[in-house]
mmCIF file of C-alpha atoms in Angstrom:
data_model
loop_
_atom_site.group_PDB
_atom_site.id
_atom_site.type_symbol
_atom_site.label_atom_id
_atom_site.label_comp_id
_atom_site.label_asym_id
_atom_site.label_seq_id
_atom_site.Cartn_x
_atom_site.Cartn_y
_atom_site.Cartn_z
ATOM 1 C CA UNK A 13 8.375 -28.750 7.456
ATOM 2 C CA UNK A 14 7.937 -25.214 6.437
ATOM 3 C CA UNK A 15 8.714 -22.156 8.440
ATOM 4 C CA UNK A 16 5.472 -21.329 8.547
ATOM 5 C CA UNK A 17 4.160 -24.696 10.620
ATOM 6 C CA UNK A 18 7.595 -23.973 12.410
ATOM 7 C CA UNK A 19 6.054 -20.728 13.462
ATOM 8 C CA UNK A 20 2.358 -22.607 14.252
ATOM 9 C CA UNK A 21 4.173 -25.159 16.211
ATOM 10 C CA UNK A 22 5.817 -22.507 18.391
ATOM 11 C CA UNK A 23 3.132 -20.550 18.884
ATOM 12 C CA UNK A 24 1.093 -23.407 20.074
ATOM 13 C CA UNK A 25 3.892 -24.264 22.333
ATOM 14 C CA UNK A 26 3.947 -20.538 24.056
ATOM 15 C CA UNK A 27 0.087 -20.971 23.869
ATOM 16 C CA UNK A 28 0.252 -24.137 26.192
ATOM 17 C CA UNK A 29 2.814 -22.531 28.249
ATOM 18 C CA UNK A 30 0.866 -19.165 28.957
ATOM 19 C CA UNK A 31 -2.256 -21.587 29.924
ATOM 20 C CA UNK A 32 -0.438 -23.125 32.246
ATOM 21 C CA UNK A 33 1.148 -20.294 33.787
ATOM 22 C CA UNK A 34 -2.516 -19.125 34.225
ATOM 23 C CA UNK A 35 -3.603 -22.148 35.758
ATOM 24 C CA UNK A 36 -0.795 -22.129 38.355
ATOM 25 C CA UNK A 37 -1.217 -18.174 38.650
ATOM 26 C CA UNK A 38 -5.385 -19.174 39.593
ATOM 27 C CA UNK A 39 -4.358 -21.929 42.113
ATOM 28 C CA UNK A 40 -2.576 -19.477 43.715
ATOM 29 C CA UNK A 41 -4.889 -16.881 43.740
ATOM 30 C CA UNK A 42 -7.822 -19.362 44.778
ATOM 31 C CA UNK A 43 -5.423 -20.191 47.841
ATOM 32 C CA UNK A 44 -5.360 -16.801 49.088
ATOM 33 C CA UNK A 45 -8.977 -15.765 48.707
ATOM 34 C CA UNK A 46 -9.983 -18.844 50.965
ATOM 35 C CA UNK A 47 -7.084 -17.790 52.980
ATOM 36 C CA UNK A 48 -8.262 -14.748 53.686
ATOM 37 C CA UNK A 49 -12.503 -15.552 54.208
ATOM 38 C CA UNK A 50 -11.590 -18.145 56.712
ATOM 39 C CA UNK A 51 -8.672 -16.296 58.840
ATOM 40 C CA UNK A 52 -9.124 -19.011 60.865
ATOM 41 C CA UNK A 53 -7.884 -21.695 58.551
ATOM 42 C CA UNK A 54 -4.340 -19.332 57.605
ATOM 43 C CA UNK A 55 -4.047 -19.283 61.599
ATOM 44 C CA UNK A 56 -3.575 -22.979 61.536
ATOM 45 C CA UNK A 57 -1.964 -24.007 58.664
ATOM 46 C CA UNK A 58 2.125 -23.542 59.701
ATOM 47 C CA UNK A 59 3.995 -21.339 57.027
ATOM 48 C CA UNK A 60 6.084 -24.710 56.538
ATOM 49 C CA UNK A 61 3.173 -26.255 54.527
ATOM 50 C CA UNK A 62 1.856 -22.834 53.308
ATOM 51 C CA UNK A 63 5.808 -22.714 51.552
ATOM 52 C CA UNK A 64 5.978 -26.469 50.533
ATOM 53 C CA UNK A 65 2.786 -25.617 48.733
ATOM 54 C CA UNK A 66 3.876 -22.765 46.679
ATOM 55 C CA UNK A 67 7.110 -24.415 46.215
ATOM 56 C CA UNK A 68 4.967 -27.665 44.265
ATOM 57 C CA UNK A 69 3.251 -25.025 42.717
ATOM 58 C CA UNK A 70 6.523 -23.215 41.177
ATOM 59 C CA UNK A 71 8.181 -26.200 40.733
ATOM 60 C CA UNK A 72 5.107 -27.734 38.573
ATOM 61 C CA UNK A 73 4.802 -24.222 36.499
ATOM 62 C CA UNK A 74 9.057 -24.374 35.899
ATOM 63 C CA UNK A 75 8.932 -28.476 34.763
ATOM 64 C CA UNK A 76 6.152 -27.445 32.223
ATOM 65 C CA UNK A 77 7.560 -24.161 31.221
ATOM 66 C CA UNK A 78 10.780 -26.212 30.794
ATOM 67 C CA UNK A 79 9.555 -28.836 28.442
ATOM 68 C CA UNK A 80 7.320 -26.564 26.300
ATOM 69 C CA UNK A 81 10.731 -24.482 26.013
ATOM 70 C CA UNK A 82 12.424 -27.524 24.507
ATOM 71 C CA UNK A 83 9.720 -28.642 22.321
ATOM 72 C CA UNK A 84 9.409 -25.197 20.688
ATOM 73 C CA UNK A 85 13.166 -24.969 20.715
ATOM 74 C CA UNK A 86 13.141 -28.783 19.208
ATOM 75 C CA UNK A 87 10.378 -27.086 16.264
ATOM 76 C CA UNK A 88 12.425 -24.349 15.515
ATOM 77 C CA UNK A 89 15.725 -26.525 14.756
ATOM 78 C CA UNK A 90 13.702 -28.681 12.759
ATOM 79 C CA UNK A 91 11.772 -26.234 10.914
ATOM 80 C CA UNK A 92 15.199 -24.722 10.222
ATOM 81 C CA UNK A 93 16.685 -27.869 9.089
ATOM 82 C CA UNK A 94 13.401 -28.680 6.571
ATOM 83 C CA UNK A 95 13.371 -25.367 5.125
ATOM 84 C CA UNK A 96 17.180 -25.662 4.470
ATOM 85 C CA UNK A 97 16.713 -28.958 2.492
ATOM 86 C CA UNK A 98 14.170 -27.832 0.896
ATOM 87 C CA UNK A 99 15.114 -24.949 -0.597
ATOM 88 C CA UNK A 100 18.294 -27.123 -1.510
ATOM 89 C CA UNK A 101 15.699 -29.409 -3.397
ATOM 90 C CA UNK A 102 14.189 -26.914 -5.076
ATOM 91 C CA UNK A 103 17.496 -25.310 -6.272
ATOM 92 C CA UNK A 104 18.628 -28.355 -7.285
ATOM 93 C CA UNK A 105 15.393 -29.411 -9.378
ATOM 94 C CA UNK A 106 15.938 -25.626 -10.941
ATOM 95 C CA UNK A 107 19.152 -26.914 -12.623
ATOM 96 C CA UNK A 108 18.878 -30.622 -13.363
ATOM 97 C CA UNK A 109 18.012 -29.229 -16.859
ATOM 98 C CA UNK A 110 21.484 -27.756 -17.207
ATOM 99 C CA UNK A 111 23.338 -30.490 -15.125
ATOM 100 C CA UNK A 112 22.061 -32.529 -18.195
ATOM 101 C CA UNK A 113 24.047 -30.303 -20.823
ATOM 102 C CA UNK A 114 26.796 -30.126 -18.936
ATOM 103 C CA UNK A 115 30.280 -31.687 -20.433
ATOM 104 C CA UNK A 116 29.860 -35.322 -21.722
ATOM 105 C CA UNK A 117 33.790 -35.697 -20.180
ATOM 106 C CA UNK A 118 33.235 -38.430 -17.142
ATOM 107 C CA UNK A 119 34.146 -36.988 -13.634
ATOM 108 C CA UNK A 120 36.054 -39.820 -12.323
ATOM 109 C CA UNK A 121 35.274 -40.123 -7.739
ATOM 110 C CA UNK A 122 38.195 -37.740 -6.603
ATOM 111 C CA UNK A 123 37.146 -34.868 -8.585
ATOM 112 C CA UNK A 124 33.257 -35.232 -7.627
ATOM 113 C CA UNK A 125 34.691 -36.024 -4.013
ATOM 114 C CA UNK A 126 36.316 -32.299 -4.045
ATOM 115 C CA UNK A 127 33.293 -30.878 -5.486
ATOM 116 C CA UNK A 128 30.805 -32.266 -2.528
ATOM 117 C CA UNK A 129 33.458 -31.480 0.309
ATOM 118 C CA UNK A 130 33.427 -28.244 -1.529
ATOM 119 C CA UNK A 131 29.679 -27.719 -1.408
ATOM 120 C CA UNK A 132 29.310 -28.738 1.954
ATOM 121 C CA UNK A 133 31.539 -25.889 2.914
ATOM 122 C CA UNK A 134 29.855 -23.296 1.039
ATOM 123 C CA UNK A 135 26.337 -24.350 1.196
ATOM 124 C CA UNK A 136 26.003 -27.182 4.179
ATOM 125 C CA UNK A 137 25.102 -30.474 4.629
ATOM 126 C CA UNK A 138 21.171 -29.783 4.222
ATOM 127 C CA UNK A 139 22.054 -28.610 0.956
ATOM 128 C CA UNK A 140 24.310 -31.560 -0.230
ATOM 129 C CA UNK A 141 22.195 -33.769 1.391
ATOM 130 C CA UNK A 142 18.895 -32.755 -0.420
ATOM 131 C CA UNK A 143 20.952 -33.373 -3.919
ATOM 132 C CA UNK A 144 22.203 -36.956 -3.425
ATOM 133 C CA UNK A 145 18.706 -37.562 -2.267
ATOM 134 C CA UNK A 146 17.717 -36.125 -5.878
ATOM 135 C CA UNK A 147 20.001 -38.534 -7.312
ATOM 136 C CA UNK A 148 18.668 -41.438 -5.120
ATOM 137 C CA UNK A 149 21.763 -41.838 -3.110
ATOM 138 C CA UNK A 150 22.772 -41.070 0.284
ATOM 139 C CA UNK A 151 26.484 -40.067 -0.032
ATOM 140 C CA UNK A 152 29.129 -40.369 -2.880
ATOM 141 C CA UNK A 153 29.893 -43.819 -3.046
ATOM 142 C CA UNK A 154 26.027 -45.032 -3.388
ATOM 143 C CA UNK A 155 25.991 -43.334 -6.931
ATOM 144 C CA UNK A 156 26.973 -45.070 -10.433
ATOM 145 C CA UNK A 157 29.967 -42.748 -11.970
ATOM 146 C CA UNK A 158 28.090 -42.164 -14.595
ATOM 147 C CA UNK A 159 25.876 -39.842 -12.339
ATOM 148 C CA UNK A 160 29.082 -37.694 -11.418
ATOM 149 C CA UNK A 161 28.661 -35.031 -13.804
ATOM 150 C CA UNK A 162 25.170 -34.278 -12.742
ATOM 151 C CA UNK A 163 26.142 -34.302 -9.224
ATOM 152 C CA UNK A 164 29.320 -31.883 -9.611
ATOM 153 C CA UNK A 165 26.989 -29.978 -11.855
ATOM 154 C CA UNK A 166 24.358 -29.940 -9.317
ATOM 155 C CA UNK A 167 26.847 -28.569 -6.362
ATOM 156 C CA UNK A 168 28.105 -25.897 -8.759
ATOM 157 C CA UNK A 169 24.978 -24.847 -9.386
ATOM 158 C CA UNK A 170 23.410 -24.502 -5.636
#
């Protein structure tokens, strides 16, 4: 996911959530103008309902305004996340070409082991992630050794 259909996704979120608000907001207001043409009807109906009423009301607008709040919050980690790994995966396809040329001396596991542990820290699991999934792995030990050098050259390189 891009930041930009992060950004859509949001903005329809806030969208729904300011149609709402306005839907609640006209209830209201609809309440109050029949309130006041029939002074009659206000007379009888007890505050106690006229409260519970609004209360629904408020309660209905905060449960919606709460779960459009997560959903956009939900978009924006994830549009985080996917522009993370992608920009890892495009960083990554950038050097395959000189992971290729890099030494012909094998990397035996320990040394690519400190090399990933090493990217991770610098550049993050989104990052580390998005190159073992260029290498069709998911984590070190789902590789063939003889993909170690392009993997340590990989991590050096993002």
């Amino acid at each position: 996911m891009s930041i930009e259909s992060g950004i859509t996704k949001i903005a329809e979120a806030l969208g729904a959530l300011a149609q709402s608000g306005n839907a609640i907001a006209e209830s209201i207001n609809r309440y109050c103008d029949m309130a006041q043409a029939q002074t009659e009807v206000v007379k009888v109906v007890d505050n106690d309902e006229l409260n519970e009423v609004i209360n629904e009301a408020v309660a209905a607008f905060e449960a919606e305004h709460d779960e459009h709040k997560a959903k956009a919050e939900q978009s924006d980690s994830q549009a985080a996340e996917d522009t993370a790994e992608e920009v890892a995966t495009e960083e990554a396809e950038a050097v395959e070409e000189t992971a290729d040329a890099e030494s012909d001396e094998p990397v035996t596991f320990e040394e690519a082991k400190t090399v990933v542990i090493d990217a991770v820290a610098a550049k993050g699991k989104p990052a580390v992630a998005a190159i073992f999934k260029q290498l069709g792995a998911k984590n070190l030990p789902g590789l063939e050794p003889s993909q170690y050098n392009k993997l340590v050259a990989l991590c050096k390189a993002a």
